[in-house]
Amino acid sequence: DIEMTQSPSSLSASVGDRVTISCRASQSINSYLNWYQQKPGKAPKLLIYAASSLFSGVPSRFSGGGSGTDFTLTISSLQPEDFATYYCQQSYSGPKTFGQGTKLDIK
Amino acid sequence: QVQLVQSGAEVKKPGASVKVSCKASGYTFISYGISWVRQAPGQGPEWMGRISPYNDNTNYAQKFQGRVTMIADTSTRTAYMELGSLRSDDTAVYYCTRDHSPDSTSSAFWGQGTLVTVSS
């Protein structure tokens, strides 16, 4: 199985900050990388698919980059509603594994 | 709009089976795959498998092979996930999800989740 490793595991930031979350795959996954946002008690929501494509309705302050094994999710200017847990997921092969998550909270 | 509505919470004893349903609306059911993802308390999501309602092809995570069955009923636009030989560590919220597009298996739409509790 492809292992997905996110860093950091947790992150404190302020409204207006620019933040970047990293995700590394244990082998090349081309651009088959998705990013999700999850708030407590809710289902995850798709933000980014195919590494850098913004899902419909997602604010443009979210962006994704990378290919192969190294990927990033960037939020250009944090808004209060962005404080949540973020997960990467590979959809390249085998079980579609998720990273362990990055919890973003208010500094 | 796309909606996935799941069945209600279940409490099961170890060794039993559970069957969760997921009724789809707002799109052409056979055109998009349905995946099942579970999330244990305090843990990240875990992908269990996917079914194509178009041809009933299934792809299960090896971890669940032999214990899980996924079905898509095109007449009622409902997907089902049955998990057998339940253990306490199967306690989780189970989600059905719909593929983003016919060419992309990212989970674009999610059901509300079904809590399955396994306890003696």
CSV table of C-alpha atoms in Angstrom, one decimal:
chain,number,residue,atom,x,y,z
A,1,ASP,CA,0.0,0.0,0.0
A,2,ILE,CA,1.1,3.6,-0.7
A,3,GLU,CA,1.8,5.4,2.6
A,4,MET,CA,0.9,9.1,2.8
A,5,THR,CA,2.7,11.3,5.4
A,6,GLN,CA,1.6,14.8,6.2
A,7,SER,CA,3.5,17.5,8.0
A,8,PRO,CA,3.1,19.2,10.3
A,9,SER,CA,0.6,17.2,12.4
A,10,SER,CA,-0.7,20.4,13.9
A,11,LEU,CA,-0.3,24.0,13.1
A,12,SER,CA,-1.3,27.2,14.9
A,13,ALA,CA,-1.9,30.3,12.8
A,14,SER,CA,-3.8,33.6,12.8
A,15,VAL,CA,-6.5,35.0,10.6
A,16,GLY,CA,-4.8,36.5,7.5
A,17,ASP,CA,-1.8,34.2,7.7
A,18,ARG,CA,-0.5,32.2,4.7
A,19,VAL,CA,-0.1,28.6,5.6
A,20,THR,CA,1.3,25.6,3.7
A,21,ILE,CA,0.7,21.9,4.6
A,22,SER,CA,2.8,19.2,3.0
A,23,CYS,CA,2.1,15.6,2.0
A,24,ARG,CA,4.5,13.0,0.9
A,25,ALA,CA,3.8,9.7,-0.8
A,26,SER,CA,5.9,6.6,-0.3
A,27,GLN,CA,6.1,6.2,-4.1
A,28,SER,CA,5.3,8.3,-7.1
A,29,ILE,CA,1.5,8.9,-7.6
A,30,ASN,CA,1.8,11.3,-10.5
A,31,SER,CA,-0.8,13.9,-9.8
A,32,TYR,CA,-3.4,11.6,-8.2
A,33,LEU,CA,-3.6,13.6,-5.0
A,34,ASN,CA,-6.6,15.0,-3.3
A,35,TRP,CA,-7.1,17.4,-0.4
A,36,TYR,CA,-10.0,17.4,2.0
A,37,GLN,CA,-11.1,19.6,4.9
A,38,GLN,CA,-12.9,18.2,7.9
A,39,LYS,CA,-14.6,20.0,10.8
A,40,PRO,CA,-15.7,18.3,14.0
A,41,GLY,CA,-18.7,16.0,13.6
A,42,LYS,CA,-18.9,16.6,9.8
A,43,ALA,CA,-18.0,14.6,6.8
A,44,PRO,CA,-14.8,15.6,5.0
A,45,LYS,CA,-15.2,18.0,2.0
A,46,LEU,CA,-13.2,17.9,-1.2
A,47,LEU,CA,-11.0,21.0,-1.7
A,48,ILE,CA,-8.5,20.0,-4.4
A,49,TYR,CA,-8.3,17.1,-6.8
A,50,ALA,CA,-5.6,16.0,-9.3
A,51,ALA,CA,-3.1,17.8,-7.1
A,52,SER,CA,-3.9,21.3,-8.2
A,53,SER,CA,-7.5,21.5,-9.5
A,54,LEU,CA,-9.9,23.5,-7.3
A,55,PHE,CA,-13.2,21.7,-6.7
A,56,SER,CA,-16.4,23.6,-7.5
A,57,GLY,CA,-17.4,26.2,-4.9
A,58,VAL,CA,-14.1,26.1,-3.0
A,59,PRO,CA,-12.6,29.6,-2.4
A,60,SER,CA,-9.7,30.6,-4.5
A,61,ARG,CA,-7.5,31.2,-1.4
A,62,PHE,CA,-7.0,27.4,-1.4
A,63,SER,CA,-4.4,26.1,-3.9
A,64,GLY,CA,-2.6,22.8,-4.4
A,65,GLY,CA,0.8,21.9,-6.0
A,66,GLY,CA,3.3,19.2,-6.6
A,67,SER,CA,3.6,15.9,-8.5
A,68,GLY,CA,5.3,12.6,-8.1
A,69,THR,CA,5.8,12.2,-4.3
A,70,ASP,CA,5.7,15.7,-2.8
A,71,PHE,CA,2.6,17.9,-2.6
A,72,THR,CA,1.4,21.0,-0.9
A,73,LEU,CA,-1.8,22.7,0.1
A,74,THR,CA,-1.6,26.4,0.6
A,75,ILE,CA,-4.2,28.8,2.1
A,76,SER,CA,-3.2,32.2,1.0
A,77,SER,CA,-5.0,34.2,3.7
A,78,LEU,CA,-6.6,32.3,6.5
A,79,GLN,CA,-10.3,33.0,7.3
A,80,PRO,CA,-12.0,32.0,10.6
A,81,GLU,CA,-13.9,29.2,8.8
A,82,ASP,CA,-10.6,27.6,7.7
A,83,PHE,CA,-9.7,26.3,11.1
A,84,ALA,CA,-10.2,22.6,10.7
A,85,THR,CA,-8.3,19.3,10.0
A,86,TYR,CA,-6.9,18.7,6.5
A,87,TYR,CA,-6.2,15.4,4.9
A,88,CYS,CA,-4.4,14.4,1.8
A,89,GLN,CA,-5.4,11.2,-0.1
A,90,GLN,CA,-3.8,9.4,-3.1
A,91,SER,CA,-6.1,8.0,-5.7
A,92,TYR,CA,-3.3,6.5,-7.9
A,93,SER,CA,-3.4,2.8,-7.0
A,94,GLY,CA,-4.4,0.1,-4.5
A,95,PRO,CA,-6.3,1.2,-1.4
A,96,LYS,CA,-6.9,5.0,-1.7
A,97,THR,CA,-4.9,5.8,1.4
A,98,PHE,CA,-5.2,9.0,3.4
A,99,GLY,CA,-2.6,11.0,5.3
A,100,GLN,CA,-2.8,11.2,9.1
A,101,GLY,CA,-4.2,14.7,9.0
A,102,THR,CA,-3.0,18.2,9.9
A,103,LYS,CA,-5.0,20.1,12.5
A,104,LEU,CA,-5.0,23.8,11.9
A,105,ASP,CA,-6.1,25.9,14.9
A,106,ILE,CA,-6.2,29.5,16.0
A,107,LYS,CA,-3.0,30.9,17.5
B,1,GLN,CA,-28.2,18.9,-6.4
B,2,VAL,CA,-26.2,15.7,-5.6
B,3,GLN,CA,-27.3,14.1,-2.3
B,4,LEU,CA,-26.3,10.9,-0.6
B,5,VAL,CA,-28.5,9.9,2.3
B,6,GLN,CA,-27.4,7.1,4.5
B,7,SER,CA,-29.2,4.8,6.9
B,8,GLY,CA,-29.3,5.4,10.7
B,9,ALA,CA,-26.9,4.5,13.5
B,10,GLU,CA,-26.5,0.8,14.3
B,11,VAL,CA,-25.3,-1.1,17.5
B,12,LYS,CA,-24.0,-4.6,16.9
B,13,LYS,CA,-22.4,-7.3,18.9
B,14,PRO,CA,-19.0,-8.7,18.1
B,15,GLY,CA,-19.2,-11.4,15.3
B,16,ALA,CA,-22.4,-9.9,13.8
B,17,SER,CA,-22.8,-8.2,10.4
B,18,VAL,CA,-24.0,-4.7,9.6
B,19,LYS,CA,-25.5,-3.4,6.3
B,20,VAL,CA,-25.4,0.4,5.6
B,21,SER,CA,-27.4,1.9,2.8
B,22,CYS,CA,-26.7,5.1,0.8
B,23,LYS,CA,-29.5,6.5,-1.4
B,24,ALA,CA,-28.4,8.8,-4.2
B,25,SER,CA,-30.2,11.6,-5.9
B,26,GLY,CA,-29.5,14.5,-8.2
B,27,TYR,CA,-27.3,12.8,-10.8
B,28,THR,CA,-27.2,9.8,-13.2
B,29,PHE,CA,-26.5,7.0,-10.7
B,30,ILE,CA,-24.7,4.6,-13.1
B,31,SER,CA,-22.2,7.2,-14.3
B,32,TYR,CA,-20.2,7.6,-11.1
B,33,GLY,CA,-18.5,5.2,-8.7
B,34,ILE,CA,-19.4,5.0,-5.0
B,35,SER,CA,-16.7,4.5,-2.4
B,36,TRP,CA,-17.0,3.7,1.2
B,37,VAL,CA,-14.8,5.4,3.8
B,38,ARG,CA,-14.8,4.9,7.5
B,39,GLN,CA,-13.5,6.9,10.4
B,40,ALA,CA,-12.8,5.5,13.8
B,41,PRO,CA,-13.2,7.9,16.8
B,42,GLY,CA,-10.3,10.4,16.8
B,43,GLN,CA,-8.7,8.8,13.7
B,44,GLY,CA,-8.3,9.8,10.1
B,45,PRO,CA,-10.4,8.5,7.3
B,46,GLU,CA,-9.8,4.9,5.9
B,47,TRP,CA,-10.8,3.9,2.4
B,48,MET,CA,-12.6,0.6,2.3
B,49,GLY,CA,-13.5,0.0,-1.3
B,50,ARG,CA,-15.4,1.2,-4.4
B,51,ILE,CA,-18.2,-0.1,-6.6
B,52,SER,CA,-19.1,1.0,-10.1
B,53,PRO,CA,-22.9,1.0,-10.5
B,54,TYR,CA,-22.4,0.8,-14.3
B,55,ASN,CA,-21.0,-2.7,-14.3
B,56,ASP,CA,-21.0,-3.8,-10.6
B,57,ASN,CA,-17.1,-3.9,-10.6
B,58,THR,CA,-15.8,-3.8,-7.1
B,59,ASN,CA,-12.4,-3.0,-5.7
B,60,TYR,CA,-11.9,-3.7,-2.0
B,61,ALA,CA,-9.0,-2.8,0.2
B,62,GLN,CA,-7.2,-6.0,1.1
B,63,LYS,CA,-7.7,-5.3,4.8
B,64,PHE,CA,-11.4,-5.9,4.3
B,65,GLN,CA,-11.3,-8.7,1.7
B,66,GLY,CA,-13.6,-11.5,2.7
B,67,ARG,CA,-15.5,-9.4,5.2
B,68,VAL,CA,-17.0,-6.7,3.1
B,69,THR,CA,-19.5,-6.7,0.3
B,70,MET,CA,-20.6,-3.6,-1.8
B,71,ILE,CA,-23.7,-3.6,-3.9
B,72,ALA,CA,-25.3,-1.0,-6.1
B,73,ASP,CA,-29.1,-1.3,-6.8
B,74,THR,CA,-29.7,0.8,-10.0
B,75,SER,CA,-33.5,0.3,-9.7
B,76,THR,CA,-33.6,2.2,-6.4
B,77,ARG,CA,-30.4,4.3,-6.8
B,78,THR,CA,-29.1,2.8,-3.6
B,79,ALA,CA,-25.7,1.5,-2.7
B,80,TYR,CA,-25.1,-0.9,0.2
B,81,MET,CA,-22.0,-1.8,2.2
B,82,GLU,CA,-22.2,-4.9,4.4
B,83,LEU,CA,-19.4,-5.7,6.8
B,84,GLY,CA,-19.3,-9.0,8.6
B,85,SER,CA,-17.4,-10.6,11.5
B,86,LEU,CA,-17.6,-7.3,13.4
B,87,ARG,CA,-15.0,-6.5,16.0
B,88,SER,CA,-14.8,-3.7,18.5
B,89,ASP,CA,-12.2,-1.9,16.3
B,90,ASP,CA,-14.8,-1.7,13.6
B,91,THR,CA,-16.6,1.0,15.7
B,92,ALA,CA,-16.6,4.0,13.4
B,93,VAL,CA,-18.6,6.4,11.3
B,94,TYR,CA,-19.1,4.9,7.8
B,95,TYR,CA,-19.5,7.2,4.8
B,96,CYS,CA,-20.5,6.6,1.3
B,97,THR,CA,-18.9,9.0,-1.3
B,98,ARG,CA,-19.5,9.7,-4.9
B,99,ASP,CA,-16.6,10.0,-7.5
B,100,HIS,CA,-15.9,13.5,-8.7
B,101,SER,CA,-16.2,12.5,-12.3
B,102,PRO,CA,-16.3,9.3,-14.5
B,103,ASP,CA,-12.5,9.8,-14.8
B,104,SER,CA,-11.7,10.7,-11.3
B,105,THR,CA,-12.1,8.7,-8.1
B,106,SER,CA,-11.7,11.5,-5.7
B,107,SER,CA,-14.6,11.7,-3.3
B,108,ALA,CA,-16.5,14.8,-4.3
B,109,PHE,CA,-19.7,14.2,-2.5
B,110,TRP,CA,-20.2,12.5,0.9
B,111,GLY,CA,-23.2,11.1,2.8
B,112,GLN,CA,-23.9,12.3,6.3
B,113,GLY,CA,-22.3,9.2,7.8
B,114,THR,CA,-23.6,6.2,9.7
B,115,LEU,CA,-22.2,5.5,13.2
B,116,VAL,CA,-21.7,1.8,13.7
B,117,THR,CA,-21.0,0.8,17.3
B,118,VAL,CA,-19.7,-2.7,18.0
B,119,SER,CA,-20.0,-3.7,21.7
B,120,SER,CA,-20.9,-6.7,23.7
